[in-house]
mmCIF file of C-alpha atoms in Angstrom:
data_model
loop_
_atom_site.group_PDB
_atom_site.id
_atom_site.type_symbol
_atom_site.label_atom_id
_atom_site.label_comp_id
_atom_site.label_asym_id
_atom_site.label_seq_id
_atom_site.Cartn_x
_atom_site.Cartn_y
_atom_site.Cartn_z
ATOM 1 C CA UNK V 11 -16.091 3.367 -10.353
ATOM 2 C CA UNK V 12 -17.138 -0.365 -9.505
ATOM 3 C CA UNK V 13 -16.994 -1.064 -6.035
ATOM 4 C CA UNK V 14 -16.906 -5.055 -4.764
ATOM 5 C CA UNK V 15 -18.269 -5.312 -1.136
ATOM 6 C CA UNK V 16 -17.849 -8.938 0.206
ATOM 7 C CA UNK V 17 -19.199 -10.700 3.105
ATOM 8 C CA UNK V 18 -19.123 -11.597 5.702
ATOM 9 C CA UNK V 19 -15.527 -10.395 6.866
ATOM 10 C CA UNK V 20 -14.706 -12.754 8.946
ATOM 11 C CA UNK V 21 -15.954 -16.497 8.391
ATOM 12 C CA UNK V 22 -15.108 -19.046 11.558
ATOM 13 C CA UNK V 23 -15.711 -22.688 10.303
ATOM 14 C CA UNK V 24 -14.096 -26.227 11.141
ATOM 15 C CA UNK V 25 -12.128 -28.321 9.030
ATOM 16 C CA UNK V 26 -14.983 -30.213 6.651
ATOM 17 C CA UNK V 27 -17.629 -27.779 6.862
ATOM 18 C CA UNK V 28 -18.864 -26.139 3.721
ATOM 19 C CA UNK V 29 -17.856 -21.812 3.369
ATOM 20 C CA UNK V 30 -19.922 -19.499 1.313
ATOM 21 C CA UNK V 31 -18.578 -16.305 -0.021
ATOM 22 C CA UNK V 32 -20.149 -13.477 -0.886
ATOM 23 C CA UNK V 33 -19.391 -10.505 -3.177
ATOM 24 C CA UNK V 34 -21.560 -8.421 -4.276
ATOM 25 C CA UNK V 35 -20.973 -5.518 -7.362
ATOM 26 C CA UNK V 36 -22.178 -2.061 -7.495
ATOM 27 C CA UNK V 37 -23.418 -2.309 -10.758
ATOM 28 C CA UNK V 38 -23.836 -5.198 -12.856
ATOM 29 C CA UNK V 39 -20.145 -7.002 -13.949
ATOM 30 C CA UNK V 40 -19.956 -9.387 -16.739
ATOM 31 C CA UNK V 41 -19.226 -12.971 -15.275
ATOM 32 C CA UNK V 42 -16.159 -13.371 -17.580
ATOM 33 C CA UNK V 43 -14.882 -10.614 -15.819
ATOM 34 C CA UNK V 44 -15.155 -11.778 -12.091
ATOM 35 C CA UNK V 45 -12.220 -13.928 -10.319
ATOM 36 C CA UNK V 46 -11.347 -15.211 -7.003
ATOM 37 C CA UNK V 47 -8.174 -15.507 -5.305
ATOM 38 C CA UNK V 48 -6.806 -17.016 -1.846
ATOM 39 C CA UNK V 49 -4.040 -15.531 0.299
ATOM 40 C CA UNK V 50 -1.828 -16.081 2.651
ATOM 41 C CA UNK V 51 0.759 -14.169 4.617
ATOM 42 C CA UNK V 52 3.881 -13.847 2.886
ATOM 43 C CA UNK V 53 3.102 -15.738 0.005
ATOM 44 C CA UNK V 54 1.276 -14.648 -3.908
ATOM 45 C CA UNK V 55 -1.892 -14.745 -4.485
ATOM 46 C CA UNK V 56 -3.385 -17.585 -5.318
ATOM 47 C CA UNK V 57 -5.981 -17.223 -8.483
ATOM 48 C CA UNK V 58 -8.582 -19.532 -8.018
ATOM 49 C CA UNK V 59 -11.123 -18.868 -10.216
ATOM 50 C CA UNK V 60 -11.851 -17.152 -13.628
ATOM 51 C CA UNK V 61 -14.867 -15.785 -15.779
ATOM 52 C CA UNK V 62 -16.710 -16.479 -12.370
ATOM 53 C CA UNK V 63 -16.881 -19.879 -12.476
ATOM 54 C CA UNK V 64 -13.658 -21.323 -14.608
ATOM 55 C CA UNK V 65 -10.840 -23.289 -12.012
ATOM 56 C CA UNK V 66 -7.286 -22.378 -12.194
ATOM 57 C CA UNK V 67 -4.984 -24.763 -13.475
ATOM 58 C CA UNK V 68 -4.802 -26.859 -10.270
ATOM 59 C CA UNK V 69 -6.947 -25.690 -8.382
ATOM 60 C CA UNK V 70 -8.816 -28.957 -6.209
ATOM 61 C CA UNK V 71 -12.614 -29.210 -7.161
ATOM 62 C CA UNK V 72 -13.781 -28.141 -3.746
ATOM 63 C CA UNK V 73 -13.617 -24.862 -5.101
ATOM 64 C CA UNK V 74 -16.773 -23.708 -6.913
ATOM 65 C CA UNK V 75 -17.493 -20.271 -8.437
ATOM 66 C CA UNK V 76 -21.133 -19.007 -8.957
ATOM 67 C CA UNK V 77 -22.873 -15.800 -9.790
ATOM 68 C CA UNK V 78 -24.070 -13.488 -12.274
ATOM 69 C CA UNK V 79 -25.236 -9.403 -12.838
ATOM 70 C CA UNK V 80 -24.340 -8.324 -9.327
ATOM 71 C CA UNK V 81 -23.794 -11.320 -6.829
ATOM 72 C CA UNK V 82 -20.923 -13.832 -7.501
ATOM 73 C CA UNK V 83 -20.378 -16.706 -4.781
ATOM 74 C CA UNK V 84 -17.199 -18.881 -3.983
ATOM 75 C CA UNK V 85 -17.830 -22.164 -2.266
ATOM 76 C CA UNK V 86 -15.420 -24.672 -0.863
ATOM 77 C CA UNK V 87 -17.753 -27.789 -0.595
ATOM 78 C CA UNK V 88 -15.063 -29.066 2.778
ATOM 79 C CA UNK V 89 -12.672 -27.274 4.248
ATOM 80 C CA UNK V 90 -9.390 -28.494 4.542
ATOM 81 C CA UNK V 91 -7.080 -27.275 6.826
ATOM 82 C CA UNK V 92 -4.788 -25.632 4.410
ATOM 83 C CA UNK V 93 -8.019 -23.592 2.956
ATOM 84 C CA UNK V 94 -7.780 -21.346 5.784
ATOM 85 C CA UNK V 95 -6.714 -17.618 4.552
ATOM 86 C CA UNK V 96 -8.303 -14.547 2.928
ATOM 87 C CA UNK V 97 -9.814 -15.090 -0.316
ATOM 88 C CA UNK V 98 -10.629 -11.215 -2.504
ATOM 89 C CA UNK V 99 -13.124 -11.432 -5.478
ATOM 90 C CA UNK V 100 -11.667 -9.194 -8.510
ATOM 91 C CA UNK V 101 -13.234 -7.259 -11.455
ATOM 92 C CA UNK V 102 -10.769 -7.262 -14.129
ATOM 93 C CA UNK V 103 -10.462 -5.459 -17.588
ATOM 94 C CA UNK V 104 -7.342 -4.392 -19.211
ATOM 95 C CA UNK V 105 -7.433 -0.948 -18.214
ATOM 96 C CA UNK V 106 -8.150 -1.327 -14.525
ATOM 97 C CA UNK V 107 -9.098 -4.576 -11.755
ATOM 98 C CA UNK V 108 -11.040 -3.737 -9.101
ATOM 99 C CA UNK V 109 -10.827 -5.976 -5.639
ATOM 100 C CA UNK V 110 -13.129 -6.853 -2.631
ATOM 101 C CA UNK V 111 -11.842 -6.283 0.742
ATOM 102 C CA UNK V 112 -11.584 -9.159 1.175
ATOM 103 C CA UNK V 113 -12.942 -12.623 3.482
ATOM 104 C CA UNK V 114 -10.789 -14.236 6.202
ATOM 105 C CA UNK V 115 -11.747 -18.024 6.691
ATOM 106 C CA UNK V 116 -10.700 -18.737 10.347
ATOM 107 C CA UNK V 117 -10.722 -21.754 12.240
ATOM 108 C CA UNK V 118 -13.559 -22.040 14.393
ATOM 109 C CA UNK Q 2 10.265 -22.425 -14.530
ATOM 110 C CA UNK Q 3 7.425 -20.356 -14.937
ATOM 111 C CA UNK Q 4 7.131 -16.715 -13.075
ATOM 112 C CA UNK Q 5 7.584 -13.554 -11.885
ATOM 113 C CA UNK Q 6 10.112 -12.267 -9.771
ATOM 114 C CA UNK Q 7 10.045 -8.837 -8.419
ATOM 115 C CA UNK Q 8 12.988 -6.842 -7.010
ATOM 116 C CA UNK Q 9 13.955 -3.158 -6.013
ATOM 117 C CA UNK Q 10 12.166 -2.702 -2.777
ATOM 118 C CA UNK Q 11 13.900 -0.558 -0.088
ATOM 119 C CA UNK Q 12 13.398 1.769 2.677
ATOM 120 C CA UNK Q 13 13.394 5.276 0.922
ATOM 121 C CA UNK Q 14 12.403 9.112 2.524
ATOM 122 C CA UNK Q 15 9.098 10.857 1.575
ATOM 123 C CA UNK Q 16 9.632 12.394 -1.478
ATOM 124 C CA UNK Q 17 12.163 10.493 -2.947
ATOM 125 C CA UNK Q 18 12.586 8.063 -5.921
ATOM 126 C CA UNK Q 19 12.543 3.862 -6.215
ATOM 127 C CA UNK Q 20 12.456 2.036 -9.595
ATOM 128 C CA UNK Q 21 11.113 -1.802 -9.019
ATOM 129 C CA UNK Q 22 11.573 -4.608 -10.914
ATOM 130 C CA UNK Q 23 9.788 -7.538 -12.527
ATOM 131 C CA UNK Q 24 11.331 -10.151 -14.541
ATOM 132 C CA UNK Q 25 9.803 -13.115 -16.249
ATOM 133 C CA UNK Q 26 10.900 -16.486 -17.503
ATOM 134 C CA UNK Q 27 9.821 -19.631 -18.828
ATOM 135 C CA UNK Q 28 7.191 -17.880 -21.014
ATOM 136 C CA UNK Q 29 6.620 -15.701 -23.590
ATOM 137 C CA UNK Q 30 7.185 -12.506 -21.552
ATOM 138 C CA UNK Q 31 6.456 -9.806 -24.780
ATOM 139 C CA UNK Q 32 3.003 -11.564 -24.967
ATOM 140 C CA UNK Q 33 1.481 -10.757 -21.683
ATOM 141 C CA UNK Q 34 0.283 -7.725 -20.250
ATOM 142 C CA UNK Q 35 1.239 -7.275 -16.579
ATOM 143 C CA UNK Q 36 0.101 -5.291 -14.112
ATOM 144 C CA UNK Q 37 0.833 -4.095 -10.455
ATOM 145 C CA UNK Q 38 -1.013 -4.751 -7.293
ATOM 146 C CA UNK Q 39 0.319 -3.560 -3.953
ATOM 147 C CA UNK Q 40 -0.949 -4.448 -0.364
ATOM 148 C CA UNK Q 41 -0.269 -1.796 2.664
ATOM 149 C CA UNK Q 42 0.345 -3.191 6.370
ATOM 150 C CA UNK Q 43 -3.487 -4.565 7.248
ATOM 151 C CA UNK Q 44 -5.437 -3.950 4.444
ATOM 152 C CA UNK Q 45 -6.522 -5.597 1.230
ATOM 153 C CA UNK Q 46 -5.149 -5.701 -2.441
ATOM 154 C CA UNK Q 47 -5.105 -2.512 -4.200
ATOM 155 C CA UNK Q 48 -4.465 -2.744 -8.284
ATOM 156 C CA UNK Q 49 -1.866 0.244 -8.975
ATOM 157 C CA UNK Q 50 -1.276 -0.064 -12.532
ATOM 158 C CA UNK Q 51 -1.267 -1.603 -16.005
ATOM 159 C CA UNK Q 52 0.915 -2.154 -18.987
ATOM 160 C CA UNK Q 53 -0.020 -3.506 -22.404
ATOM 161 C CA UNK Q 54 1.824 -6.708 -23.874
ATOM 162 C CA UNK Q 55 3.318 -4.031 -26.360
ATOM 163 C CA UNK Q 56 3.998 -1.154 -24.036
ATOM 164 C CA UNK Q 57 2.304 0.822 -25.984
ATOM 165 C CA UNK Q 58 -0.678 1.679 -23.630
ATOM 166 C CA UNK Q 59 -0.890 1.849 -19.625
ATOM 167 C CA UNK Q 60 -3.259 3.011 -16.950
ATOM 168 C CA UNK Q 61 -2.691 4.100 -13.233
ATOM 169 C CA UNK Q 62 -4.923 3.795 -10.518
ATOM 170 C CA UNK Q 63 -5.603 7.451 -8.969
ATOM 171 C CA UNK Q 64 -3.593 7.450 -6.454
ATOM 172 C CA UNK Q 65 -0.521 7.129 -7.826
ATOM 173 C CA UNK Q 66 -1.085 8.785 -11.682
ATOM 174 C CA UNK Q 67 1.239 11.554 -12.207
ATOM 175 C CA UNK Q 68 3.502 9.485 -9.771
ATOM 176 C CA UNK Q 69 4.463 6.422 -10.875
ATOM 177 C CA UNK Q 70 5.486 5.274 -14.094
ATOM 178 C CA UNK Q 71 5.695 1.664 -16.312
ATOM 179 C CA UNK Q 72 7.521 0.977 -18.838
ATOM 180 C CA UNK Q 73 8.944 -2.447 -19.884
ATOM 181 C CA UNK Q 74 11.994 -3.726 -21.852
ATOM 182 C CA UNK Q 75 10.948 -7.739 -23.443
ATOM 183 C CA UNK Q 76 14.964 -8.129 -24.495
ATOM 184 C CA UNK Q 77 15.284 -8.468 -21.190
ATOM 185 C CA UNK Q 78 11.701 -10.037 -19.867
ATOM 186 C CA UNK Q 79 11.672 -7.164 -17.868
ATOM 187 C CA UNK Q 80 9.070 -4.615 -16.451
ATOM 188 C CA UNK Q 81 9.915 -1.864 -14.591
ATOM 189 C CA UNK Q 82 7.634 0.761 -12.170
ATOM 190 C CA UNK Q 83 9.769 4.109 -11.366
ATOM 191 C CA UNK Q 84 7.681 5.115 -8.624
ATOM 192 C CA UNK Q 85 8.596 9.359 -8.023
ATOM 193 C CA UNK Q 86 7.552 11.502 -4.334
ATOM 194 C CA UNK Q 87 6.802 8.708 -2.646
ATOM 195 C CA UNK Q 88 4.231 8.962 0.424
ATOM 196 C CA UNK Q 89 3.957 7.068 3.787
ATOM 197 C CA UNK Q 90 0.945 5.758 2.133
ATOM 198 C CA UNK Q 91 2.746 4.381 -0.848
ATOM 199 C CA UNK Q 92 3.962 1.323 2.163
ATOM 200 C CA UNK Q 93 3.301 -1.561 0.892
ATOM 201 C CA UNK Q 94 4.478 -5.026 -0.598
ATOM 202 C CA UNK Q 95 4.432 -4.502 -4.350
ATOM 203 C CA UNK Q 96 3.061 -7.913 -6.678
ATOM 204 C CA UNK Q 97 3.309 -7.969 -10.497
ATOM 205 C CA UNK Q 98 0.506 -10.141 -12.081
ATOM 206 C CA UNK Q 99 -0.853 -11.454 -15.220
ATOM 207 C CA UNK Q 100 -4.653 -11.310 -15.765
ATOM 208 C CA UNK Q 101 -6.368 -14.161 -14.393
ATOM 209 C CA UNK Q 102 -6.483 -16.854 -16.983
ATOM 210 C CA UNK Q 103 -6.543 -20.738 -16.919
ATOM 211 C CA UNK Q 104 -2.848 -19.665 -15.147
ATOM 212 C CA UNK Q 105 -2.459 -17.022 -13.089
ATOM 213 C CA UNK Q 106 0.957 -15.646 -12.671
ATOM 214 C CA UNK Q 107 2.312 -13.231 -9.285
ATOM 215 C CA UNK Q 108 5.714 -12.799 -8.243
ATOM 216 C CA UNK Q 109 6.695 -13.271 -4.395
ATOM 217 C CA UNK Q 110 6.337 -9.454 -3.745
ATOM 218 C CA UNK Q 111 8.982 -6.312 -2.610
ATOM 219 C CA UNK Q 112 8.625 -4.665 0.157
ATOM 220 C CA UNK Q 113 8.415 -0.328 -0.089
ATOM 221 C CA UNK Q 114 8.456 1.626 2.960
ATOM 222 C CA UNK Q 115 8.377 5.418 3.037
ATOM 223 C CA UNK Q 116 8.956 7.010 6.299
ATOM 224 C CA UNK Q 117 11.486 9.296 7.255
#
């Protein structure tokens, strides 16, 4: 069974600096099966990003996914202040989706 | 409007019984597979299960196979998980999802706690 690891666990920035995610696979995933999603408490997730590096309908452009084999990136070029949350990377097939454990972008 | 709007959650015993909930609307409900995710006090998401646009295939995550159950009615945009001897560590908020596509769609969550 696939297992995401992502890093670091904790990220503390300030509003306008640049965040790099990390997850990394434990064998190689296809990139059109890798997404990214932001949440916060008490609401949905928040899909982000599809196939690795396709935006969500609505999703501002500040948002960048990366990656391939078994090391996928998220980047949010400036972070605004409503960016701040966990963001999970996510295998998905049809039979079973796999998550990270997830990245919590803190205000420094 | 489109979503996803689960329901059903309670406060049950260990051991017992709770069917939840998950209707659709503003899309075609019959043409989407849906799935469950769940999320337990402090920790991450955890994918529980899956159910095929036609209901005619699913898959559980280990922990709860032989335990929970899907099944889904599309006269009614409706999908329901009977979840049977529930555990403490069955507590969580429970999210049905479509697959991540150019739209995304998660309900709002329901909240299961077991604990006697």
């Amino acid at each position: 069974e696939i297992v995401l690891t992502q890093s670091p666990g904790t990220l503390s920035l300030s509003p306008g600096e640049r965040a790099t995610l990390s997850c990394r696979a434990s064998e190689t995933v296809s990139a059109i099966y890798m997404a990214w999603y932001q949440h916060k408490p008490g609401q949905a997730p928040r899909l982000l990003i599809y196939g690795a590096s396709s935006r969500a309908t609505g999703i501002p452009d500040r948002f960048s996914g990366s990656g391939s084999g078994t090391d996928f990136t998220l980047t949010i070029s400036r972070l605004e202040p409503e960016d701040f949350a966990v963001y999970y990377c996510q295998r998905y097939r049809f039979s079973r989706w796999t998550f990270g454990q997830g990245t919590k972008v803190e205000i420094k | 409007q489109v979503q996803l709007v689960e329901s059903g959650g309670g406060v049950v015993q260990p051991g017992t019984s709770l069917r939840l909930s998950c209707v659709g609307s503003g899309f075609t409900f019959s043409s989407y597979t849906l799935h469950w995710v769940r999320q337990a006090p402090g920790k991450g998401l955890e994918w529980v299960a899956v159910i095929s646009h036609d209901g005619s295939t699913e898959y559980y995550s280990d922990s709860v196979k032989g335990r929970f159950t899907l099944s889904r009615d599309d006269s009614k945009s409706t999908m329901y998980l009977q979840m049977n001897s529930l555990r403490a560590e069955d507590t969580a908020v429970y999210y049905c999802a479509s697959p991540p596509r150019v739209v995304a769609l998660w309900g709002q969550g329901t909240q299961v706690t077991v604990s006697s």
